[in-house]
XYZ file of C-alpha atoms in Angstrom:
702
model
C 19.445 17.183 64.405
C 20.599 19.930 66.821
C 20.477 22.541 63.981
C 16.931 21.461 63.146
C 15.829 21.662 66.786
C 17.397 25.128 67.210
C 15.747 26.431 64.054
C 12.383 25.136 65.187
C 12.789 26.701 68.601
C 13.622 30.140 67.051
C 10.418 29.916 65.021
C 8.457 28.669 68.068
C 7.613 25.521 66.100
C 7.039 22.377 68.256
C 9.792 19.820 67.824
C 8.453 16.460 66.585
C 8.161 13.856 69.329
C 10.269 11.350 67.384
C 13.163 13.805 67.221
C 12.922 14.546 70.932
C 12.874 10.861 71.736
C 15.884 10.195 69.507
C 17.760 13.014 71.219
C 16.890 11.662 74.684
C 17.967 8.141 73.639
C 21.248 9.440 72.222
C 21.925 11.241 75.500
C 21.210 8.052 77.471
C 23.569 5.897 75.415
C 26.277 8.539 75.608
C 25.868 8.713 79.395
C 26.087 4.927 79.798
C 29.105 4.727 77.486
C 30.924 7.417 79.434
C 30.106 5.707 82.744
C 31.633 2.517 81.390
C 34.712 4.388 80.155
C 35.421 6.759 83.034
C 34.289 5.631 86.514
C 34.312 1.921 85.627
C 37.774 1.962 84.078
C 37.088 1.291 80.421
C 39.411 4.199 79.704
C 42.393 1.946 80.446
C 41.480 -0.235 77.495
C 40.408 2.666 75.287
C 43.412 4.971 75.662
C 46.950 3.571 75.364
C 50.218 5.489 75.542
C 50.375 5.753 71.748
C 46.756 6.694 71.143
C 43.262 5.237 71.154
C 42.888 1.496 70.640
C 39.363 2.019 69.304
C 39.360 5.081 67.075
C 35.710 4.654 66.112
C 34.587 4.814 69.751
C 36.879 7.788 70.396
C 35.393 9.527 67.391
C 31.893 8.841 68.700
C 32.874 10.450 72.022
C 34.491 13.337 70.113
C 37.895 12.948 71.771
C 40.085 12.179 68.763
C 43.360 14.127 68.604
C 45.490 15.064 65.644
C 47.968 12.380 64.621
C 51.247 12.729 66.494
C 49.801 15.008 69.152
C 48.203 12.393 71.458
C 48.618 12.990 75.171
C 47.106 10.275 77.376
C 46.666 12.544 80.395
C 44.888 15.158 78.303
C 42.749 12.427 76.754
C 41.683 11.123 80.163
C 40.933 14.672 81.343
C 38.850 15.293 78.202
C 36.851 12.101 78.798
C 36.287 13.001 82.454
C 34.964 16.411 81.448
C 32.609 14.899 78.932
C 31.432 12.384 81.539
C 30.767 15.181 84.063
C 28.817 17.143 81.423
C 26.731 14.032 80.590
C 25.971 13.484 84.275
C 24.716 17.066 84.594
C 22.395 16.475 81.648
C 21.240 12.989 82.681
C 17.654 14.139 83.232
C 17.473 14.772 79.494
C 18.185 11.090 78.763
C 15.474 8.498 78.334
C 14.837 5.005 76.992
C 12.939 4.632 73.684
C 9.182 4.619 74.307
C 8.643 1.335 72.404
C 11.253 -0.412 74.538
C 9.638 0.965 77.702
C 6.219 -0.356 76.625
C 7.550 -3.790 75.787
C 9.507 -4.123 79.028
C 6.487 -2.965 81.036
C 4.382 -5.683 79.397
C 7.020 -8.259 80.250
C 7.182 -6.982 83.819
C 3.445 -7.313 84.233
C 3.481 -10.916 83.024
C 6.713 -12.009 84.659
C 6.703 -10.093 87.920
C 9.746 -7.881 87.310
C 10.493 -4.902 89.562
C 12.066 -1.589 88.501
C 15.599 -2.906 88.961
C 14.814 -5.935 86.792
C 13.399 -3.673 84.096
C 16.440 -1.403 84.123
C 18.839 -4.337 83.767
C 16.847 -5.845 80.893
C 16.795 -2.459 79.148
C 20.570 -2.192 79.481
C 21.135 -5.675 78.049
C 18.737 -4.994 75.158
C 20.578 -1.798 74.219
C 23.959 -3.421 74.744
C 22.974 -6.021 72.111
C 21.390 -3.541 69.671
C 23.442 -0.339 69.966
C 26.889 -0.388 68.393
C 28.491 2.172 70.717
C 27.176 0.582 73.876
C 28.388 -2.814 72.660
C 31.860 -1.376 71.973
C 32.008 0.261 75.388
C 30.805 -2.913 77.155
C 33.610 -4.855 75.476
C 36.121 -2.548 77.198
C 35.111 -3.854 80.633
C 37.156 -7.032 81.040
C 37.593 -9.716 83.718
C 33.949 -9.470 84.727
C 33.221 -11.743 87.679
C 29.748 -11.757 89.193
C 30.888 -9.289 91.829
C 32.315 -7.024 89.152
C 29.064 -7.289 87.183
C 27.092 -6.117 90.204
C 29.423 -3.128 90.485
C 29.112 -2.284 86.782
C 25.306 -2.441 86.732
C 25.092 -0.444 89.954
C 27.195 2.393 88.500
C 25.909 2.422 84.915
C 22.239 2.252 85.863
C 22.528 4.193 89.124
C 20.843 1.414 91.101
C 21.011 -0.004 94.614
C 23.764 -2.603 94.872
C 21.735 -5.095 96.940
C 18.813 -4.877 94.565
C 21.107 -5.510 91.616
C 22.622 -8.508 93.406
C 19.148 -9.995 93.947
C 17.980 -9.252 90.398
C 20.829 -11.146 88.711
C 20.878 -14.018 91.191
C 19.605 -17.477 90.122
C 16.559 -16.952 92.358
C 15.816 -13.500 90.934
C 12.813 -12.870 88.688
C 15.002 -12.415 85.600
C 16.581 -15.847 85.935
C 13.383 -17.527 87.108
C 11.568 -16.198 84.051
C 14.384 -17.476 81.828
C 14.845 -14.101 80.120
C 18.351 -13.325 81.371
C 21.351 -15.579 81.740
C 24.378 -14.531 83.744
C 27.131 -17.050 83.067
C 29.441 -17.370 86.095
C 32.034 -19.169 83.973
C 32.448 -16.412 81.389
C 34.534 -13.472 82.595
C 36.032 -12.206 79.333
C 34.102 -8.934 79.188
C 30.794 -7.329 80.049
C 29.239 -7.944 76.644
C 29.679 -11.734 76.843
C 28.739 -11.983 80.524
C 24.988 -11.581 80.047
C 22.641 -12.846 77.355
C 18.919 -12.753 76.662
C 16.654 -15.715 76.063
C 17.094 -15.706 72.283
C 19.228 -14.097 69.616
C 16.237 -12.194 68.256
C 14.722 -11.002 71.515
C 16.765 -7.808 71.881
C 15.775 -6.605 68.406
C 12.170 -7.555 69.024
C 11.949 -5.673 72.324
C 13.737 -2.671 70.831
C 11.842 -2.322 67.568
C 8.640 -4.425 67.560
C 5.139 -3.764 68.855
C 4.122 -7.429 68.600
C 2.915 -9.417 71.581
C 5.518 -11.120 73.698
C 4.798 -14.659 72.488
C 5.342 -13.499 68.917
C 8.666 -11.974 69.928
C 9.742 -15.354 71.300
C 8.644 -17.341 68.264
C 12.187 -18.508 67.507
C 12.368 -20.361 70.850
C 8.697 -20.918 71.695
C 6.129 -21.443 68.956
C 2.468 -22.388 68.936
C 1.957 -25.630 67.058
C -0.401 -26.147 64.183
C -3.033 -28.879 63.936
C -1.968 -32.505 63.647
C -2.994 -34.938 60.938
C -4.199 -37.708 63.281
C -6.826 -38.012 65.982
C -6.882 -40.027 69.190
C -8.839 -42.710 67.332
C -5.672 -43.378 65.325
C -3.905 -44.367 68.546
C -6.229 -47.159 69.519
C -3.188 -49.346 70.250
C -2.578 -47.029 73.243
C -6.120 -47.290 74.533
C -5.156 -48.480 78.009
C -2.613 -45.703 78.490
C -4.895 -43.002 77.090
C -7.675 -44.032 79.458
C -5.471 -42.625 82.214
C -3.467 -39.949 80.425
C -6.373 -38.082 78.813
C -8.475 -37.510 81.951
C -5.352 -36.694 83.988
C -4.407 -33.892 81.606
C -8.013 -32.720 81.464
C -8.265 -32.416 85.266
C -4.829 -30.804 85.475
C -5.869 -28.091 83.023
C -9.156 -27.503 84.806
C -7.543 -27.270 88.238
C -4.396 -25.421 87.041
C -2.302 -28.066 88.784
C 1.427 -27.570 89.197
C 4.201 -30.066 88.544
C 2.352 -31.952 85.784
C 4.913 -33.635 83.509
C 4.402 -36.478 81.050
C 7.248 -38.390 79.383
C 6.500 -40.118 76.073
C 9.389 -42.103 74.638
C 9.940 -44.411 71.713
C 11.838 -44.855 68.469
C 11.944 -41.918 66.032
C 8.870 -41.569 63.867
C 6.524 -43.623 66.036
C 4.026 -40.757 66.328
C 4.945 -39.129 69.644
C 4.434 -35.598 68.329
C 1.224 -36.518 66.525
C -0.137 -38.059 69.721
C 0.654 -34.859 71.627
C -1.051 -32.754 68.957
C -4.088 -35.033 69.031
C -4.288 -34.775 72.835
C -4.135 -30.977 72.744
C -6.813 -30.811 70.065
C -9.109 -33.185 71.922
C -8.604 -31.288 75.183
C -9.302 -27.960 73.470
C -6.086 -26.299 74.635
C -3.236 -24.449 72.964
C 0.056 -26.276 72.540
C 3.387 -24.448 72.494
C 6.608 -26.171 71.519
C 10.018 -25.310 72.909
C 12.070 -25.067 69.725
C 15.255 -27.019 69.122
C 16.455 -24.546 66.474
C 15.918 -20.850 65.907
C 14.477 -19.122 62.838
C 17.922 -19.031 61.249
C 18.104 -22.823 61.417
C 20.811 -22.872 64.067
C 20.507 -25.400 66.868
C 19.583 -24.223 70.358
C 21.553 -25.834 73.176
C 19.871 -27.611 76.059
C 20.464 -24.809 78.539
C 18.822 -22.205 76.309
C 15.877 -24.543 75.704
C 15.363 -24.950 79.437
C 15.365 -21.166 79.801
C 12.704 -20.984 77.096
C 10.740 -23.637 79.008
C 10.907 -21.511 82.154
C 9.789 -18.446 80.240
C 6.868 -20.398 78.823
C 5.745 -21.340 82.339
C 5.472 -17.663 83.249
C 3.890 -16.527 79.981
C 1.296 -19.297 79.671
C 0.199 -19.869 83.262
C -3.015 -17.873 82.748
C -3.916 -19.694 79.508
C -5.424 -23.065 78.875
C -2.265 -24.447 77.337
C 0.305 -27.225 77.404
C 3.995 -27.186 76.565
C 5.708 -29.665 74.236
C 9.417 -30.299 74.798
C 10.711 -32.578 72.031
C 14.143 -34.259 72.037
C 14.228 -34.154 75.825
C 17.437 -36.165 75.833
C 19.154 -32.875 74.914
C 18.778 -31.762 78.521
C 18.476 -35.054 80.416
C 21.324 -37.080 78.900
C 23.004 -38.809 81.842
C 25.370 -41.014 79.853
C 29.079 -40.543 80.408
C 31.636 -40.094 77.665
C 35.243 -39.044 77.971
C 35.631 -35.339 77.261
C 31.878 -34.761 77.211
C 30.413 -32.148 79.537
C 27.353 -32.850 81.636
C 23.916 -32.180 80.214
C 22.052 -29.084 81.370
C 19.880 -31.093 83.752
C 22.792 -33.121 85.124
C 24.821 -29.968 85.759
C 22.081 -28.553 88.003
C 20.092 -31.533 89.249
C 18.529 -29.872 92.282
C 17.278 -26.978 90.171
C 15.949 -29.345 87.488
C 14.149 -31.478 90.052
C 12.530 -28.387 91.500
C 11.478 -27.264 88.038
C 9.764 -30.601 87.366
C 7.929 -30.349 90.662
C 6.734 -26.738 90.360
C 6.064 -25.994 86.665
C 2.700 -24.249 86.376
C 1.817 -25.389 82.823
C 1.261 -29.114 82.024
C 4.217 -30.258 79.961
C 4.760 -33.216 77.655
C 8.365 -34.263 77.143
C 9.283 -36.430 74.149
C 12.392 -38.568 73.862
C 13.756 -41.082 71.379
C 15.938 -42.676 74.034
C 15.259 -42.852 77.778
C 18.111 -45.256 78.441
C 20.488 -42.299 78.673
C 18.282 -40.521 81.226
C 19.043 -40.519 84.937
C 16.387 -42.605 86.774
C 16.210 -39.795 89.351
C 14.661 -37.596 86.666
C 12.404 -40.281 85.210
C 10.707 -40.935 88.561
C 9.606 -37.297 88.707
C 7.355 -37.665 85.663
C 3.734 -38.352 86.520
C 3.172 -40.696 83.594
C 5.838 -42.414 81.498
C 4.447 -43.797 78.252
C 6.384 -45.881 75.763
C 5.289 -45.299 72.195
C 5.290 -48.537 70.195
C 5.205 -48.693 66.439
C 1.764 -48.840 64.872
C 1.050 -52.344 63.683
C -1.871 -54.441 62.585
C -5.214 -52.648 62.479
C -3.743 -49.287 63.490
C -1.202 -49.280 60.678
C -3.838 -50.471 58.230
C -6.030 -47.567 59.280
C -3.143 -45.137 58.829
C -2.430 -46.498 55.348
C -6.066 -46.175 54.333
C -6.193 -42.633 55.664
C -2.961 -41.342 54.160
C -2.410 -43.304 50.956
C -5.330 -45.644 50.373
C -5.781 -44.226 46.881
C -2.094 -44.650 46.000
C -1.481 -48.319 46.767
C -2.857 -51.686 45.703
C -3.407 -54.772 47.844
C 0.137 -56.078 47.315
C 1.791 -52.832 48.376
C -0.541 -52.575 51.337
C 0.419 -56.101 52.396
C 4.141 -55.306 52.174
C 3.730 -52.150 54.254
C 1.665 -53.971 56.859
C 4.312 -56.691 57.153
C 7.248 -54.285 57.667
C 8.217 -54.699 61.309
C 10.239 -51.482 61.751
C 8.123 -49.122 59.657
C 7.295 -45.936 61.586
C 4.271 -43.717 60.814
C 6.522 -40.725 60.088
C 8.310 -42.671 57.328
C 4.963 -43.463 55.704
C 3.762 -39.864 55.951
C 6.924 -38.373 54.476
C 6.937 -40.828 51.584
C 3.264 -40.069 50.913
C 4.028 -36.333 50.883
C 6.697 -36.847 48.224
C 4.499 -39.070 46.044
C 1.560 -36.672 46.230
C 3.831 -33.801 45.231
C 4.739 -35.595 41.976
C 1.523 -37.575 41.530
C 0.535 -35.707 38.369
C 3.837 -36.719 36.764
C 3.454 -40.422 37.558
C 1.243 -43.012 35.866
C -1.456 -44.212 38.251
C 0.063 -47.703 38.173
C 3.419 -46.392 39.445
C 2.365 -44.478 42.585
C 2.419 -47.552 44.800
C 5.799 -48.637 43.433
C 7.222 -45.164 44.017
C 5.915 -45.165 47.574
C 7.471 -48.569 48.235
C 10.819 -47.424 46.843
C 10.899 -44.334 49.058
C 9.964 -46.269 52.181
C 12.370 -49.102 51.482
C 15.314 -46.747 50.951
C 14.585 -45.065 54.290
C 14.312 -48.388 56.117
C 17.590 -49.565 54.623
C 19.345 -46.321 55.591
C 18.069 -46.785 59.152
C 19.621 -50.240 59.282
C 16.298 -52.082 59.133
C 15.302 -54.968 56.911
C 13.837 -54.054 53.503
C 10.217 -54.619 52.672
C 9.196 -58.233 52.330
C 7.603 -59.717 49.256
C 4.240 -59.396 50.939
C 2.073 -61.732 52.954
C 4.990 -62.838 55.165
C 2.736 -64.448 57.709
C 0.490 -66.163 55.163
C 0.438 -69.924 55.513
C 1.357 -72.160 52.580
C -1.588 -73.157 50.425
C -3.205 -76.308 51.705
C -1.562 -76.117 55.139
C -2.812 -78.991 57.264
C -1.846 -80.124 60.770
C -2.159 -83.698 59.535
C 1.067 -83.150 57.618
C 3.039 -82.350 60.792
C 4.794 -85.299 62.471
C 4.553 -84.102 66.079
C 4.639 -86.245 69.192
C 1.419 -84.659 70.515
C -1.982 -83.862 69.043
C -1.352 -80.309 67.789
C -5.035 -79.684 67.182
C -5.835 -80.460 70.806
C -2.936 -78.286 72.018
C -4.077 -75.406 69.819
C -7.650 -75.551 71.099
C -6.388 -75.372 74.662
C -4.192 -72.354 73.891
C -7.046 -70.584 72.090
C -9.158 -70.959 75.226
C -6.449 -70.066 77.750
C -4.797 -67.291 75.630
C -1.499 -68.110 77.286
C 1.223 -70.733 77.049
C 4.983 -71.205 76.703
C 5.712 -73.859 74.097
C 9.067 -75.163 72.886
C 9.035 -76.703 69.404
C 12.138 -78.686 68.554
C 13.210 -80.864 65.680
C 15.037 -80.819 62.344
C 14.749 -77.875 59.962
C 11.705 -77.825 57.683
C 9.463 -79.905 59.927
C 6.877 -77.110 60.258
C 7.727 -75.415 63.547
C 7.511 -71.834 62.283
C 4.482 -72.592 60.143
C 2.670 -73.908 63.217
C 3.317 -70.593 64.978
C 1.766 -68.732 62.046
C -1.188 -71.105 61.964
C -1.783 -70.670 65.672
C -1.741 -66.854 65.390
C -4.322 -67.086 62.590
C -6.361 -69.518 64.662
C -6.330 -67.085 67.607
C -7.007 -64.117 65.288
C -4.069 -62.140 66.722
C -0.893 -60.736 65.143
C 2.265 -62.830 64.928
C 5.554 -61.324 66.080
C 8.193 -63.572 64.507
C 11.735 -62.735 65.591
C 15.140 -64.143 64.798
C 18.378 -63.988 66.719
C 19.748 -61.386 64.302
C 16.884 -59.064 65.270
C 17.949 -59.106 68.906
C 21.651 -59.767 69.382
C 23.804 -56.653 69.707
C 27.575 -56.218 70.105
C 27.026 -53.500 72.713
C 27.053 -54.368 76.395
C 23.533 -54.735 77.764
C 21.809 -53.996 74.459
C 20.903 -57.636 73.748
C 19.097 -57.819 77.079
C 17.256 -54.568 76.357
C 16.293 -55.823 72.894
C 14.927 -59.038 74.394
C 12.863 -57.092 76.893
C 11.505 -54.881 74.118
C 10.531 -57.892 71.971
C 8.440 -59.366 74.781
C 7.022 -55.963 75.706
C 5.941 -55.205 72.124
C 4.242 -58.572 71.766
C 2.411 -58.150 75.065
C 1.243 -54.648 74.107
C -0.330 -55.951 70.908
C -1.600 -59.240 72.322
C 0.432 -61.078 69.683
C 1.761 -64.601 69.469
C 5.516 -64.250 69.953
C 7.549 -66.699 67.880
C 11.281 -66.735 68.573
C 13.270 -68.814 66.120
C 16.704 -70.313 66.850
C 16.084 -69.900 70.558
C 19.035 -72.150 71.359
C 21.250 -69.106 70.778
C 19.761 -67.546 73.932
C 19.228 -70.608 76.058
C 22.538 -72.457 75.978
C 23.466 -74.076 79.270
C 25.086 -71.377 81.440
C 27.536 -73.906 82.838
C 29.275 -73.896 79.458
C 29.345 -70.092 79.091
C 32.719 -68.485 78.391
C 31.680 -64.834 78.755
C 29.574 -62.948 81.295
C 27.280 -61.560 78.610
C 26.264 -65.115 77.638
C 25.003 -65.641 81.183
C 23.177 -62.301 81.353
C 21.440 -62.987 78.038
C 20.138 -66.334 79.331
C 19.069 -64.728 82.600
C 17.143 -62.019 80.771
C 15.498 -64.575 78.539
C 14.378 -66.652 81.528
C 13.049 -63.566 83.290
C 11.031 -62.486 80.265
C 9.661 -65.982 79.695
C 8.507 -66.311 83.281
C 6.703 -62.973 83.347
C 5.153 -63.177 79.877
C 1.399 -63.701 80.062
C 0.697 -64.264 76.369
C 1.511 -67.069 73.960
C 5.233 -67.622 73.468
C 6.543 -70.183 71.003
C 10.247 -70.967 70.850
C 11.648 -73.112 68.084
C 15.030 -74.773 67.864
C 16.815 -77.345 65.765
C 19.186 -78.160 68.647
C 17.510 -79.406 71.800
C 20.725 -80.763 73.317
C 22.633 -78.219 75.379
C 19.669 -76.033 76.308
C 19.756 -74.607 79.819
C 17.869 -76.866 82.223
C 16.202 -73.915 83.932
C 14.868 -72.820 80.553
C 13.423 -76.231 79.809
C 11.558 -76.163 83.117
C 9.954 -72.852 82.198
C 8.294 -74.225 79.067
C 4.783 -75.479 79.705
C 5.097 -77.979 76.882
C 7.927 -79.331 74.748
C 6.798 -80.653 71.354
C 9.009 -82.702 69.095
C 8.583 -82.147 65.329
C 9.951 -85.067 63.358
C 10.296 -86.257 59.778
C 7.144 -87.133 57.894
C 5.672 -90.557 58.555
C 5.148 -92.657 55.383
C 1.385 -92.090 55.310
C 1.851 -88.317 55.797
C 4.536 -88.170 53.103
C 2.305 -90.001 50.609
C -0.713 -87.813 51.373
C 1.364 -84.652 50.926
C 2.900 -86.039 47.703
C -0.543 -86.704 46.195
C -1.758 -83.246 47.224
C 1.198 -81.587 45.480
C 0.740 -83.689 42.357
C -2.847 -82.477 42.142
C -1.871 -78.822 42.684
C 0.788 -79.105 39.931
C -1.556 -80.933 37.542
C 0.667 -84.024 37.328
C -0.611 -87.462 36.221
C -1.770 -89.957 38.810
C 0.991 -91.836 40.580
C 1.573 -95.556 40.791
C 2.650 -97.950 43.488
C 6.346 -97.896 42.511
C 6.585 -94.186 43.278
C 4.940 -94.732 46.651
C 7.434 -97.454 47.521
C 10.349 -95.130 46.872
C 8.716 -92.290 48.774
C 8.184 -94.451 51.864
C 11.924 -95.192 51.947
C 12.673 -91.491 52.456
C 13.037 -91.424 56.203
C 14.162 -87.784 56.444
C 11.504 -86.069 54.358
C 9.910 -82.862 55.690
C 7.149 -80.461 54.615
C 9.952 -77.964 53.981
C 11.340 -80.250 51.263
C 8.013 -80.129 49.437
C 7.957 -76.325 49.745
C 11.478 -76.070 48.297
C 10.607 -78.308 45.334
C 7.432 -76.320 44.612
C 9.536 -73.134 44.514
C 11.892 -74.837 42.047
C 8.913 -75.581 39.831
C 8.591 -71.866 39.055
C 11.827 -71.885 37.051
C 12.427 -75.625 36.607
C 9.040 -77.132 35.717
C 8.191 -80.637 36.902
C 6.301 -82.625 34.252
C 5.712 -85.937 36.026
C 5.342 -87.558 39.401
C 8.755 -89.164 38.912
C 10.325 -85.700 38.374
C 8.719 -84.567 41.618
C 10.038 -87.663 43.358
C 13.561 -87.096 42.002
C 13.554 -83.519 43.241
C 12.464 -84.629 46.711
C 15.117 -87.321 46.667
C 17.784 -84.713 45.908
C 16.607 -82.564 48.815
C 16.867 -85.511 51.200
C 20.254 -86.639 49.947
C 22.074 -83.407 50.847
C 20.958 -83.461 54.491
C 23.595 -84.257 57.096
C 21.618 -87.168 58.507
C 20.908 -88.757 55.147
C 21.695 -92.444 55.631
C 20.593 -94.344 52.541
C 21.286 -93.541 48.897
C 17.901 -93.120 47.297
C 16.782 -93.686 43.746
C 14.554 -95.646 41.506
C 15.338 -99.318 41.228
């Protein structure tokens, strides 16, 4: 390059600007390297008694000696001379013009001063220039005080200004662009880092806008697939959330933070996208992984969040921070370090109170979050699973052409099915739709969804129509000690009630709960003990609370089977968790405003406080003779059996422990063991009664 420049000068030919700039940049890097080596002591690491430890750097500085002729004193003198020569020529050194432009743009947006700009330029070149990186690695044991000294000397800056620039309250830290780690002292190169792995290269070589340069840590989202109408089950919450965000954007309010939490796949991200679209604002997401697919730790994500506040404050925009538990996790585990927010609580609290861009934080689990953080969110919204009409609408919208009525029924009945699971399965089926017969698309969709549910630890899809009542269901076939029709009419009018149904298995307790939900035209949330009990401390209580909360949110009839498992008399408890489970159950029962039906086969031993909390206790008994005969005749007609005679009725009336469940079991047997006469039906019922524990009389035809 020097030969070319000299030749051009002899011919009076102007030297190209690019060559001049490259020469000025080379002079700058050489000056900074020599400052690191000579006045800052890097020479001690570079030159040993036997020779240079880093021959490549020595060759770059043109101080290599012939093998066997190394003299450390002469080497140091040579380096000092070269440093002095570089200092005399320092006015010929200059940063690359593209880097200057990019840093100036950052400074304008982020409020950096000249000292801030110089430090950022040094870090950028340290991460992109091989020789500067090598020289920076020579400076070891770099405390914060030592860092201030190094930057002061290398960049020829005022010490106090450098101290302010790299402080936590300085513009570089406040903007999130520069991190100075007080715990790392290994060497200069590892002491400071930029916001992202790609940022140094972007600032050095790209002319793109700043947001594009930060795309690996902060990216603008695309459009969602749902609208706010698809979240009708959140109508009450959205009536407050939507206008609050609208006013906050209009007034450029500070400290606006929304926390949306719920199980994975419930639609938290889609809701955020729908809100942004309806509000007509841009939405930027703080990434959890960079473009290379590597995860970004919580601290780096918070720095990106801070940068976004500075970059977006003049735009009509919101920020999405998914997987917020990455930074807020307050749970304790042996050997586990504190989360980013826990490690600097005061700073995090201040950030939540002063952020200039409305931010929506999403979390799959708020139970690990410190309540001190949660109370600083303006609105905390729990995201329930879509059920009932909302899920039906989602199915029609995403896969209505792929499924038949049976598949639709199975998907509607699945209690733990999240919208994201449906959408991913639909995406797979549509990708291979041309290779599948039309009759197989629904089956393929079911298989994909069921395998995901099973892997998540949830129950598989039901056979469909779980909550459908048996054909010919009639309250007249229930042997209750009250008029169930009258009770039901009262509940339909009041829309509230806590009812305990007790009696032997098969007497129709669960079926009555289904019938009542149909009568009220509301969903039925039927839960079993296995859905709620957990081996982890406190989780059973949280599961109970969630069951009641979900039912209340959907206005459903809540049917809890085998309730005796939760309501055993606390005086007979052997473990503390047995008491806390009962306490939680009583608390939830007392505060629940909807219709709650508890069923049990074991009334004895229930906690007395629990019994007092039920508005009505209804005993379901064995069928009375007239009921048994009426149900027998109805089943004979449905099976197409011949008319019965008096002898069959006599035998039937002797069955004192017959239940509607026995008839249902025999009808199921008929599918693979056909009944061809009324006597065969009677024999099957007799067998069902005989195996019961309270069977007293041997039954049979005489």
